[in-house]
Amino acid sequence: MTTPQHKIGSGFGARSTADEVLAGIDLTGRLAIVTGGYSGIGLETTRALAKAGARVVVPARRVEQARDAVGELGEVDELDLGDLASVHAFADRFLATGRDIDIMVNSAGIMASPETRVGPGWEAQFATNHLGHFALVNRLWPRLVSAGGARVVSVSSIGHRASDIRWDDLAFERGYDKWAAYGQAKTANVLFAVELDRLGADTGVRAFALHPGGIRTPLQRHLPTEEMVALGWFAEDGTPLFEFKTPEQGAATQTWAATSPALAGMGGVYLQDCEVAEVSTDDAPGVRPYAVDQESARRLWTVSASLTGVNAFTR
Ligand SMILES: NC(=O)c1ccc[n+]([C@@H]2O[C@H](COP(=O)([O-])OP(=O)(O)OC[C@H]3O[C@@H](n4cnc5c(N)ncnc54)[C@H](OP(=O)(O)O)[C@@H]3O)[C@@H](O)[C@H]2O)c1
């Protein structure tokens, strides 16, 4: 059953780090896949999970750079989430190893990129952040089930508040807005967790989505300095005006989602600051109602399965 979208008193908070939420948790013998696990909060997640004993697989579109970043922390293999053929090729290689997946953290993403089309004309943020992960999880599903009690973690964002799913124009054919496109993709990340959790709960696999906080990483690569000043993140002289999390703090909520015993028996919820978030319709922190709407979650699943041609739950 879907967990109520209310705080549970986790004992952790916005400044908790990935190592702190993993204290006392032994992941020896567990396998984790961390997309985007070679940069930003993904790399920090890889580091923390590996330190706790997990074997970490890092799919990467820039394999050489990923090997340099990941080093001995995990195995790197090629995957471009914006290319369905690449997703299938990675899944084929992984499935051929016969290994189970205990933890899957979908951290890869792009933000506020210029209008870009991938595959059959898909908008790149929706394709990379949502459709690629949708196809990947569905292809790997048998190995999540066979692990027994696996968790799938969708790294969304407070940016989901910029847009609900644009059901009549998913691909922004009627005028591109980079922030609305990010918002739609990040809403899709939450709805994906809601529906995956409903579909998979009987198998013991549980799904979560989350906002990691604001962290300075290469994610901001598409934002000119003037825009970050206008957004109130920095003063004109470059001084941060916003209390950014460190990467260690930024990785904490996804690491907590992937491993915390406090979340046992729960799923299908949006987390932030190592807590279950409240639903919010105003400026207060939390998740917008449209992002956890069960009907929308089912509808997005059907649309995504139709677009990608992949669905582990077809009977
Ligand atoms: N940083 C924040 O403040 C913040 C706030 C809210 C939410 N988030 C979310 O947190 C997640 C991680 O962000 P981050 O800050 O760690 O950003 P980051 O440092 O830019 O890391 C993103 C990772 O995703 C990978 N990636 C991008 N496109 C890909 C593709 N087509 N195929 C495979 N991998 C791809 C990147 O690879 P390349 O290096 O090869 O491009 C990189 O490794 C994102 O989903 C983001 O939306 C971040």
mmCIF file of C-alpha atoms and ligand atoms in Angstrom:
data_model
loop_
_atom_site.group_PDB
_atom_site.id
_atom_site.type_symbol
_atom_site.label_atom_id
_atom_site.label_comp_id
_atom_site.label_asym_id
_atom_site.label_seq_id
_atom_site.Cartn_x
_atom_site.Cartn_y
_atom_site.Cartn_z
ATOM 1 C CA MET A 1 0.000 0.000 0.000
ATOM 2 C CA THR A 2 1.249 3.473 -0.832
ATOM 3 C CA THR A 3 2.787 5.261 2.125
ATOM 4 C CA PRO A 4 1.013 8.429 3.299
ATOM 5 C CA GLN A 5 2.883 11.536 2.176
ATOM 6 C CA HIS A 6 3.722 12.632 5.757
ATOM 7 C CA LYS A 7 6.854 12.942 7.854
ATOM 8 C CA ILE A 8 7.932 9.834 9.761
ATOM 9 C CA GLY A 9 10.427 11.388 12.196
ATOM 10 C CA SER A 10 13.546 10.002 10.520
ATOM 11 C CA GLY A 11 15.988 11.702 12.856
ATOM 12 C CA PHE A 12 17.933 12.995 9.842
ATOM 13 C CA GLY A 13 17.666 16.352 8.111
ATOM 14 C CA ALA A 14 18.860 18.732 5.430
ATOM 15 C CA ARG A 15 22.473 18.718 6.641
ATOM 16 C CA SER A 16 22.780 14.940 7.119
ATOM 17 C CA THR A 17 25.368 13.304 4.864
ATOM 18 C CA ALA A 18 25.275 10.064 2.902
ATOM 19 C CA ASP A 19 27.816 8.519 5.282
ATOM 20 C CA GLU A 20 25.695 9.504 8.286
ATOM 21 C CA VAL A 21 22.514 7.887 6.943
ATOM 22 C CA LEU A 22 24.527 4.744 6.149
ATOM 23 C CA ALA A 23 26.109 4.455 9.604
ATOM 24 C CA GLY A 24 25.665 0.888 10.839
ATOM 25 C CA ILE A 25 24.314 -0.367 7.492
ATOM 26 C CA ASP A 26 26.381 -3.137 5.901
ATOM 27 C CA LEU A 27 25.864 -3.480 2.139
ATOM 28 C CA THR A 28 28.378 -6.270 1.666
ATOM 29 C CA GLY A 29 27.117 -8.656 -1.018
ATOM 30 C CA ARG A 30 24.595 -6.098 -2.347
ATOM 31 C CA LEU A 31 24.686 -4.731 -5.869
ATOM 32 C CA ALA A 32 23.716 -1.154 -6.682
ATOM 33 C CA ILE A 33 23.312 0.534 -10.056
ATOM 34 C CA VAL A 34 23.729 4.324 -9.903
ATOM 35 C CA THR A 35 22.996 6.171 -13.150
ATOM 36 C CA GLY A 36 24.939 9.414 -13.264
ATOM 37 C CA GLY A 37 27.127 7.850 -10.589
ATOM 38 C CA TYR A 38 30.231 9.564 -11.940
ATOM 39 C CA SER A 39 29.356 13.214 -11.290
ATOM 40 C CA GLY A 40 27.827 15.454 -8.642
ATOM 41 C CA ILE A 41 25.579 13.796 -6.100
ATOM 42 C CA GLY A 42 25.579 10.561 -8.137
ATOM 43 C CA LEU A 43 29.337 10.186 -7.652
ATOM 44 C CA GLU A 44 28.928 10.872 -3.956
ATOM 45 C CA THR A 45 26.219 8.187 -3.831
ATOM 46 C CA THR A 46 28.566 5.735 -5.539
ATOM 47 C CA ARG A 47 31.288 6.548 -3.029
ATOM 48 C CA ALA A 48 29.028 6.179 0.017
ATOM 49 C CA LEU A 49 27.400 2.912 -1.152
ATOM 50 C CA ALA A 50 30.808 1.436 -2.024
ATOM 51 C CA LYS A 51 32.177 2.478 1.378
ATOM 52 C CA ALA A 52 29.257 0.630 3.023
ATOM 53 C CA GLY A 53 30.277 -2.515 1.117
ATOM 54 C CA ALA A 54 28.071 -2.492 -1.999
ATOM 55 C CA ARG A 55 29.293 -3.471 -5.432
ATOM 56 C CA VAL A 56 28.356 -0.424 -7.545
ATOM 57 C CA VAL A 57 27.740 -0.421 -11.297
ATOM 58 C CA VAL A 58 27.892 3.002 -12.934
ATOM 59 C CA PRO A 59 26.356 3.301 -16.392
ATOM 60 C CA ALA A 60 27.940 6.241 -18.231
ATOM 61 C CA ARG A 61 27.634 8.013 -21.533
ATOM 62 C CA ARG A 62 31.223 9.335 -21.185
ATOM 63 C CA VAL A 63 32.935 6.103 -20.267
ATOM 64 C CA GLU A 64 36.521 7.334 -20.030
ATOM 65 C CA GLN A 65 35.623 10.310 -17.822
ATOM 66 C CA ALA A 66 33.474 8.004 -15.703
ATOM 67 C CA ARG A 67 36.338 5.538 -15.217
ATOM 68 C CA ASP A 68 38.582 8.402 -14.110
ATOM 69 C CA ALA A 69 35.967 9.660 -11.627
ATOM 70 C CA VAL A 70 34.837 6.293 -10.266
ATOM 71 C CA GLY A 71 38.226 4.588 -10.091
ATOM 72 C CA GLU A 72 38.113 1.614 -7.745
ATOM 73 C CA LEU A 73 34.694 2.542 -6.351
ATOM 74 C CA GLY A 74 32.744 0.600 -8.952
ATOM 75 C CA GLU A 75 32.426 -0.792 -12.476
ATOM 76 C CA VAL A 76 31.675 1.526 -15.367
ATOM 77 C CA ASP A 77 29.706 0.465 -18.432
ATOM 78 C CA GLU A 78 28.374 2.414 -21.393
ATOM 79 C CA LEU A 79 24.839 3.855 -21.375
ATOM 80 C CA ASP A 80 23.282 6.883 -23.026
ATOM 81 C CA LEU A 81 19.828 7.351 -21.515
ATOM 82 C CA GLY A 82 18.767 9.496 -24.451
ATOM 83 C CA ASP A 83 19.325 6.619 -26.860
ATOM 84 C CA LEU A 84 16.935 3.673 -26.535
ATOM 85 C CA ALA A 85 19.298 1.344 -28.427
ATOM 86 C CA SER A 86 22.005 2.139 -25.877
ATOM 87 C CA VAL A 87 19.594 1.403 -23.003
ATOM 88 C CA HIS A 88 18.754 -1.991 -24.523
ATOM 89 C CA ALA A 89 22.431 -2.772 -25.154
ATOM 90 C CA PHE A 90 23.361 -1.963 -21.541
ATOM 91 C CA ALA A 91 20.409 -3.996 -20.232
ATOM 92 C CA ASP A 92 21.358 -6.966 -22.420
ATOM 93 C CA ARG A 93 24.940 -6.889 -21.147
ATOM 94 C CA PHE A 94 23.865 -6.537 -17.519
ATOM 95 C CA LEU A 95 21.188 -9.249 -17.689
ATOM 96 C CA ALA A 96 23.711 -11.614 -19.279
ATOM 97 C CA THR A 97 25.805 -11.419 -16.096
ATOM 98 C CA GLY A 98 22.933 -13.008 -14.159
ATOM 99 C CA ARG A 99 23.403 -10.680 -11.213
ATOM 100 C CA ASP A 100 20.572 -9.361 -9.015
ATOM 101 C CA ILE A 101 20.079 -5.645 -8.333
ATOM 102 C CA ASP A 102 19.415 -4.696 -4.714
ATOM 103 C CA ILE A 103 19.518 -0.926 -5.209
ATOM 104 C CA MET A 104 18.881 1.183 -8.269
ATOM 105 C CA VAL A 105 19.453 4.931 -7.952
ATOM 106 C CA ASN A 106 18.401 6.876 -11.037
ATOM 107 C CA SER A 107 20.480 9.997 -10.488
ATOM 108 C CA ALA A 108 21.463 10.884 -14.070
ATOM 109 C CA GLY A 109 19.835 13.982 -15.453
ATOM 110 C CA ILE A 110 20.092 17.186 -17.405
ATOM 111 C CA MET A 111 18.561 20.526 -16.435
ATOM 112 C CA ALA A 112 17.292 23.533 -18.369
ATOM 113 C CA SER A 113 19.135 22.542 -21.519
ATOM 114 C CA PRO A 114 18.579 24.332 -24.822
ATOM 115 C CA GLU A 115 15.897 22.731 -26.988
ATOM 116 C CA THR A 116 17.271 19.388 -28.136
ATOM 117 C CA ARG A 117 15.594 16.446 -29.845
ATOM 118 C CA VAL A 118 16.678 12.839 -29.374
ATOM 119 C CA GLY A 119 15.452 9.552 -30.819
ATOM 120 C CA PRO A 120 12.207 9.933 -32.717
ATOM 121 C CA GLY A 121 11.916 13.658 -31.879
ATOM 122 C CA TRP A 122 11.599 13.323 -28.099
ATOM 123 C CA GLU A 123 12.385 16.413 -26.023
ATOM 124 C CA ALA A 124 15.793 15.692 -24.462
ATOM 125 C CA GLN A 125 15.052 16.411 -20.785
ATOM 126 C CA PHE A 126 11.945 14.185 -20.791
ATOM 127 C CA ALA A 127 13.794 11.512 -22.757
ATOM 128 C CA THR A 128 16.973 11.497 -20.654
ATOM 129 C CA ASN A 129 15.538 12.101 -17.212
ATOM 130 C CA HIS A 130 12.381 10.005 -17.575
ATOM 131 C CA LEU A 131 12.019 7.782 -20.663
ATOM 132 C CA GLY A 132 15.558 6.390 -20.540
ATOM 133 C CA HIS A 133 15.170 5.448 -16.889
ATOM 134 C CA PHE A 134 11.686 4.080 -17.557
ATOM 135 C CA ALA A 135 13.017 1.722 -20.233
ATOM 136 C CA LEU A 136 16.077 0.788 -18.173
ATOM 137 C CA VAL A 137 14.134 -0.166 -15.035
ATOM 138 C CA ASN A 138 11.576 -2.127 -17.047
ATOM 139 C CA ARG A 139 14.305 -4.067 -18.852
ATOM 140 C CA LEU A 140 16.143 -4.810 -15.582
ATOM 141 C CA TRP A 141 12.945 -5.583 -13.653
ATOM 142 C CA PRO A 142 13.438 -9.396 -13.369
ATOM 143 C CA ARG A 143 16.760 -8.817 -11.585
ATOM 144 C CA LEU A 144 15.238 -6.299 -9.190
ATOM 145 C CA VAL A 145 12.531 -8.817 -8.300
ATOM 146 C CA SER A 146 14.942 -11.713 -7.873
ATOM 147 C CA ALA A 147 17.104 -9.682 -5.465
ATOM 148 C CA GLY A 148 14.266 -9.763 -2.892
ATOM 149 C CA GLY A 149 13.350 -6.407 -1.348
ATOM 150 C CA ALA A 150 15.105 -4.193 -3.901
ATOM 151 C CA ARG A 151 14.558 -0.428 -3.975
ATOM 152 C CA VAL A 152 14.334 1.853 -7.003
ATOM 153 C CA VAL A 153 15.096 5.499 -6.310
ATOM 154 C CA SER A 154 14.117 8.260 -8.745
ATOM 155 C CA VAL A 155 16.063 11.463 -8.265
ATOM 156 C CA SER A 156 13.517 14.183 -8.987
ATOM 157 C CA SER A 157 13.696 17.828 -7.936
ATOM 158 C CA ILE A 158 11.809 20.705 -6.393
ATOM 159 C CA GLY A 159 11.890 21.794 -10.040
ATOM 160 C CA HIS A 160 8.918 19.458 -10.591
ATOM 161 C CA ARG A 161 6.858 22.421 -9.418
ATOM 162 C CA ALA A 162 7.527 24.181 -12.725
ATOM 163 C CA SER A 163 5.182 21.897 -14.649
ATOM 164 C CA ASP A 164 2.715 19.061 -14.509
ATOM 165 C CA ILE A 165 2.839 16.583 -17.416
ATOM 166 C CA ARG A 166 1.805 18.374 -20.618
ATOM 167 C CA TRP A 167 -0.468 15.608 -21.814
ATOM 168 C CA ASP A 168 -1.320 17.345 -25.075
ATOM 169 C CA ASP A 169 2.260 18.338 -25.930
ATOM 170 C CA LEU A 170 4.799 16.101 -24.184
ATOM 171 C CA ALA A 171 7.491 16.966 -26.721
ATOM 172 C CA PHE A 172 7.046 20.749 -26.549
ATOM 173 C CA GLU A 173 6.178 20.999 -30.206
ATOM 174 C CA ARG A 174 4.217 24.171 -29.442
ATOM 175 C CA GLY A 175 6.985 26.304 -27.976
ATOM 176 C CA TYR A 176 9.929 25.199 -25.861
ATOM 177 C CA ASP A 177 10.469 26.432 -22.308
ATOM 178 C CA LYS A 178 13.602 24.938 -20.710
ATOM 179 C CA TRP A 179 12.276 25.215 -17.136
ATOM 180 C CA ALA A 180 8.838 23.828 -17.958
ATOM 181 C CA ALA A 181 10.582 20.959 -19.768
ATOM 182 C CA TYR A 182 12.724 20.259 -16.692
ATOM 183 C CA GLY A 183 9.594 20.508 -14.521
ATOM 184 C CA GLN A 184 7.699 18.040 -16.676
ATOM 185 C CA ALA A 185 10.624 15.588 -16.636
ATOM 186 C CA LYS A 186 10.988 15.845 -12.857
ATOM 187 C CA THR A 187 7.234 15.429 -12.327
ATOM 188 C CA ALA A 188 7.554 12.321 -14.493
ATOM 189 C CA ASN A 189 10.288 11.020 -12.146
ATOM 190 C CA VAL A 190 7.866 11.239 -9.205
ATOM 191 C CA LEU A 191 4.898 9.732 -11.055
ATOM 192 C CA PHE A 192 7.165 6.901 -12.206
ATOM 193 C CA ALA A 193 7.973 6.015 -8.586
ATOM 194 C CA VAL A 194 4.293 6.184 -7.620
ATOM 195 C CA GLU A 195 3.206 3.752 -10.343
ATOM 196 C CA LEU A 196 6.247 1.459 -10.143
ATOM 197 C CA ASP A 197 5.613 1.077 -6.439
ATOM 198 C CA ARG A 198 1.971 0.185 -7.047
ATOM 199 C CA LEU A 199 2.810 -2.285 -9.800
ATOM 200 C CA GLY A 200 5.728 -3.866 -7.997
ATOM 201 C CA ALA A 201 4.712 -3.845 -4.345
ATOM 202 C CA ASP A 202 3.600 -7.504 -4.464
ATOM 203 C CA THR A 203 7.102 -8.489 -5.578
ATOM 204 C CA GLY A 204 8.771 -6.754 -2.631
ATOM 205 C CA VAL A 205 10.384 -4.099 -4.846
ATOM 206 C CA ARG A 206 9.629 -0.591 -3.560
ATOM 207 C CA ALA A 207 10.102 2.742 -5.291
ATOM 208 C CA PHE A 208 10.785 6.258 -4.027
ATOM 209 C CA ALA A 209 11.286 9.706 -5.545
ATOM 210 C CA LEU A 210 13.036 12.666 -3.975
ATOM 211 C CA HIS A 211 14.366 16.188 -4.083
ATOM 212 C CA PRO A 212 18.042 16.098 -3.045
ATOM 213 C CA GLY A 213 18.332 19.808 -2.149
ATOM 214 C CA GLY A 214 20.274 22.503 -3.979
ATOM 215 C CA ILE A 215 23.885 21.484 -4.645
ATOM 216 C CA ARG A 216 26.513 23.159 -6.856
ATOM 217 C CA THR A 217 27.377 20.547 -9.470
ATOM 218 C CA PRO A 218 27.890 20.364 -13.245
ATOM 219 C CA LEU A 219 24.068 20.141 -13.501
ATOM 220 C CA GLN A 220 24.031 23.946 -13.722
ATOM 221 C CA ARG A 221 26.187 23.867 -16.870
ATOM 222 C CA HIS A 222 23.415 25.235 -19.084
ATOM 223 C CA LEU A 223 22.717 28.246 -16.857
ATOM 224 C CA PRO A 224 24.486 31.519 -17.616
ATOM 225 C CA THR A 225 25.810 33.349 -14.546
ATOM 226 C CA GLU A 226 23.340 36.211 -15.110
ATOM 227 C CA GLU A 227 20.442 33.769 -14.867
ATOM 228 C CA MET A 228 21.717 32.301 -11.578
ATOM 229 C CA VAL A 229 22.068 35.884 -10.264
ATOM 230 C CA ALA A 230 18.501 36.651 -11.415
ATOM 231 C CA LEU A 231 17.292 33.458 -9.702
ATOM 232 C CA GLY A 232 18.810 34.774 -6.447
ATOM 233 C CA TRP A 233 21.342 31.935 -6.131
ATOM 234 C CA PHE A 234 24.406 34.201 -6.304
ATOM 235 C CA ALA A 235 25.266 37.877 -5.872
ATOM 236 C CA GLU A 236 26.807 39.587 -8.885
ATOM 237 C CA ASP A 237 30.265 39.077 -7.384
ATOM 238 C CA GLY A 238 29.648 35.314 -7.257
ATOM 239 C CA THR A 239 28.919 35.078 -3.511
ATOM 240 C CA PRO A 240 26.328 32.338 -2.884
ATOM 241 C CA LEU A 241 23.059 33.812 -1.569
ATOM 242 C CA PHE A 242 21.513 30.401 -1.136
ATOM 243 C CA GLU A 243 22.701 27.860 1.408
ATOM 244 C CA PHE A 244 23.754 25.107 -0.990
ATOM 245 C CA LYS A 245 24.177 21.590 0.324
ATOM 246 C CA THR A 246 27.561 19.947 -0.065
ATOM 247 C CA PRO A 247 27.614 16.915 -2.411
ATOM 248 C CA GLU A 248 27.847 14.683 0.692
ATOM 249 C CA GLN A 249 24.626 16.259 2.018
ATOM 250 C CA GLY A 250 23.055 16.274 -1.444
ATOM 251 C CA ALA A 251 23.576 12.527 -1.781
ATOM 252 C CA ALA A 252 22.042 11.772 1.612
ATOM 253 C CA THR A 253 18.348 11.610 0.706
ATOM 254 C CA GLN A 254 18.843 9.199 -2.195
ATOM 255 C CA THR A 255 21.176 7.055 -0.097
ATOM 256 C CA TRP A 256 18.625 7.081 2.718
ATOM 257 C CA ALA A 257 15.844 6.156 0.272
ATOM 258 C CA ALA A 258 17.940 3.273 -1.044
ATOM 259 C CA THR A 259 18.887 1.766 2.300
ATOM 260 C CA SER A 260 17.069 3.047 5.369
ATOM 261 C CA PRO A 261 15.341 0.454 7.563
ATOM 262 C CA ALA A 262 12.990 3.303 8.589
ATOM 263 C CA LEU A 263 11.409 3.068 5.118
ATOM 264 C CA ALA A 264 10.777 -0.685 5.281
ATOM 265 C CA GLY A 265 7.274 -1.505 4.074
ATOM 266 C CA MET A 266 6.857 1.956 2.548
ATOM 267 C CA GLY A 267 7.010 3.212 -1.008
ATOM 268 C CA GLY A 268 5.543 5.370 -3.742
ATOM 269 C CA VAL A 269 6.384 8.585 -1.918
ATOM 270 C CA TYR A 270 8.452 11.720 -2.491
ATOM 271 C CA LEU A 271 11.216 12.459 0.001
ATOM 272 C CA GLN A 272 13.354 15.476 0.830
ATOM 273 C CA ASP A 273 15.966 16.203 3.501
ATOM 274 C CA CYS A 274 15.999 12.494 4.473
ATOM 275 C CA GLU A 275 12.298 12.571 5.341
ATOM 276 C CA VAL A 276 8.990 11.820 3.713
ATOM 277 C CA ALA A 277 7.790 15.187 2.385
ATOM 278 C CA GLU A 278 4.402 16.774 2.902
ATOM 279 C CA VAL A 279 2.123 17.654 -0.008
ATOM 280 C CA SER A 280 2.366 21.376 -0.685
ATOM 281 C CA THR A 281 0.369 23.744 -2.852
ATOM 282 C CA ASP A 282 2.151 26.919 -1.740
ATOM 283 C CA ASP A 283 5.731 28.018 -1.068
ATOM 284 C CA ALA A 284 6.172 25.535 1.786
ATOM 285 C CA PRO A 285 8.552 22.640 1.018
ATOM 286 C CA GLY A 286 6.951 19.499 -0.342
ATOM 287 C CA VAL A 287 5.524 17.781 -3.365
ATOM 288 C CA ARG A 288 2.793 19.164 -5.631
ATOM 289 C CA PRO A 289 -0.419 17.073 -5.628
ATOM 290 C CA TYR A 290 -0.221 16.497 -9.408
ATOM 291 C CA ALA A 291 3.151 14.748 -9.020
ATOM 292 C CA VAL A 292 1.756 12.069 -6.679
ATOM 293 C CA ASP A 293 -1.610 11.692 -8.396
ATOM 294 C CA GLN A 294 -2.258 7.968 -8.906
ATOM 295 C CA GLU A 295 -4.365 8.394 -12.039
ATOM 296 C CA SER A 296 -1.661 10.529 -13.664
ATOM 297 C CA ALA A 297 0.932 7.969 -12.623
ATOM 298 C CA ARG A 298 -0.986 5.190 -14.403
ATOM 299 C CA ARG A 299 -1.517 7.357 -17.458
ATOM 300 C CA LEU A 300 2.159 8.309 -17.681
ATOM 301 C CA TRP A 301 3.152 4.662 -17.380
ATOM 302 C CA THR A 302 0.914 3.745 -20.324
ATOM 303 C CA VAL A 303 2.232 6.637 -22.427
ATOM 304 C CA SER A 304 5.872 5.858 -21.554
ATOM 305 C CA ALA A 305 5.424 2.148 -22.350
ATOM 306 C CA SER A 306 3.909 3.081 -25.680
ATOM 307 C CA LEU A 307 6.715 5.538 -26.530
ATOM 308 C CA THR A 308 9.566 3.217 -25.531
ATOM 309 C CA GLY A 309 7.982 -0.105 -26.435
ATOM 310 C CA VAL A 310 9.102 -1.513 -23.071
ATOM 311 C CA ASN A 311 6.828 -2.632 -20.229
ATOM 312 C CA ALA A 312 7.752 -5.288 -17.688
ATOM 313 C CA PHE A 313 4.134 -5.466 -16.519
ATOM 314 C CA THR A 314 2.415 -6.463 -19.749
ATOM 315 C CA ARG A 315 0.330 -9.554 -19.115
HETATM 316 N N1 LIG B 1 22.369 19.647 -8.124
HETATM 317 C C1 LIG B 1 21.183 20.071 -7.679
HETATM 318 O O1 LIG B 1 21.064 21.141 -7.064
HETATM 319 C C2 LIG B 1 19.948 19.263 -7.924
HETATM 320 C C3 LIG B 1 18.730 19.752 -7.428
HETATM 321 C C4 LIG B 1 17.578 19.020 -7.658
HETATM 322 C C5 LIG B 1 17.647 17.827 -8.355
HETATM 323 N N2 LIG B 1 18.855 17.381 -8.834
HETATM 324 C C6 LIG B 1 18.847 16.132 -9.594
HETATM 325 O O2 LIG B 1 19.920 15.331 -9.153
HETATM 326 C C7 LIG B 1 20.383 14.493 -10.207
HETATM 327 C C8 LIG B 1 21.889 14.515 -10.252
HETATM 328 O O3 LIG B 1 22.296 15.850 -10.497
HETATM 329 P P1 LIG B 1 23.775 16.355 -10.221
HETATM 330 O O4 LIG B 1 23.632 17.666 -9.550
HETATM 331 O O5 LIG B 1 24.588 15.286 -9.605
HETATM 332 O O6 LIG B 1 24.232 16.647 -11.723
HETATM 333 P P2 LIG B 1 25.535 16.252 -12.558
HETATM 334 O O7 LIG B 1 26.747 16.406 -11.721
HETATM 335 O O8 LIG B 1 25.433 17.011 -13.826
HETATM 336 O O9 LIG B 1 25.315 14.692 -12.817
HETATM 337 C C9 LIG B 1 24.387 14.238 -13.746
HETATM 338 C C10 LIG B 1 24.880 12.950 -14.338
HETATM 339 O O10 LIG B 1 23.917 12.497 -15.310
HETATM 340 C C11 LIG B 1 24.639 12.039 -16.441
HETATM 341 N N3 LIG B 1 23.868 12.083 -17.671
HETATM 342 C C12 LIG B 1 23.326 13.170 -18.270
HETATM 343 N N4 LIG B 1 22.764 12.818 -19.443
HETATM 344 C C13 LIG B 1 22.951 11.479 -19.570
HETATM 345 C C14 LIG B 1 22.617 10.531 -20.570
HETATM 346 N N5 LIG B 1 21.979 10.889 -21.694
HETATM 347 N N6 LIG B 1 22.958 9.241 -20.377
HETATM 348 C C15 LIG B 1 23.619 8.855 -19.263
HETATM 349 N N7 LIG B 1 23.972 9.704 -18.292
HETATM 350 C C16 LIG B 1 23.651 11.012 -18.444
HETATM 351 C C17 LIG B 1 25.802 13.013 -16.513
HETATM 352 O O11 LIG B 1 26.771 12.505 -17.393
HETATM 353 P P3 LIG B 1 27.744 13.476 -18.229
HETATM 354 O O12 LIG B 1 28.677 14.048 -17.212
HETATM 355 O O13 LIG B 1 28.368 12.543 -19.187
HETATM 356 O O14 LIG B 1 26.860 14.511 -18.859
HETATM 357 C C18 LIG B 1 26.221 13.060 -15.055
HETATM 358 O O15 LIG B 1 27.030 11.952 -14.743
HETATM 359 C C19 LIG B 1 19.698 14.983 -11.481
HETATM 360 O O16 LIG B 1 18.666 14.081 -11.823
HETATM 361 C C20 LIG B 1 19.116 16.330 -11.075
HETATM 362 O O17 LIG B 1 17.937 16.651 -11.786
HETATM 363 C C21 LIG B 1 19.999 18.053 -8.620
#
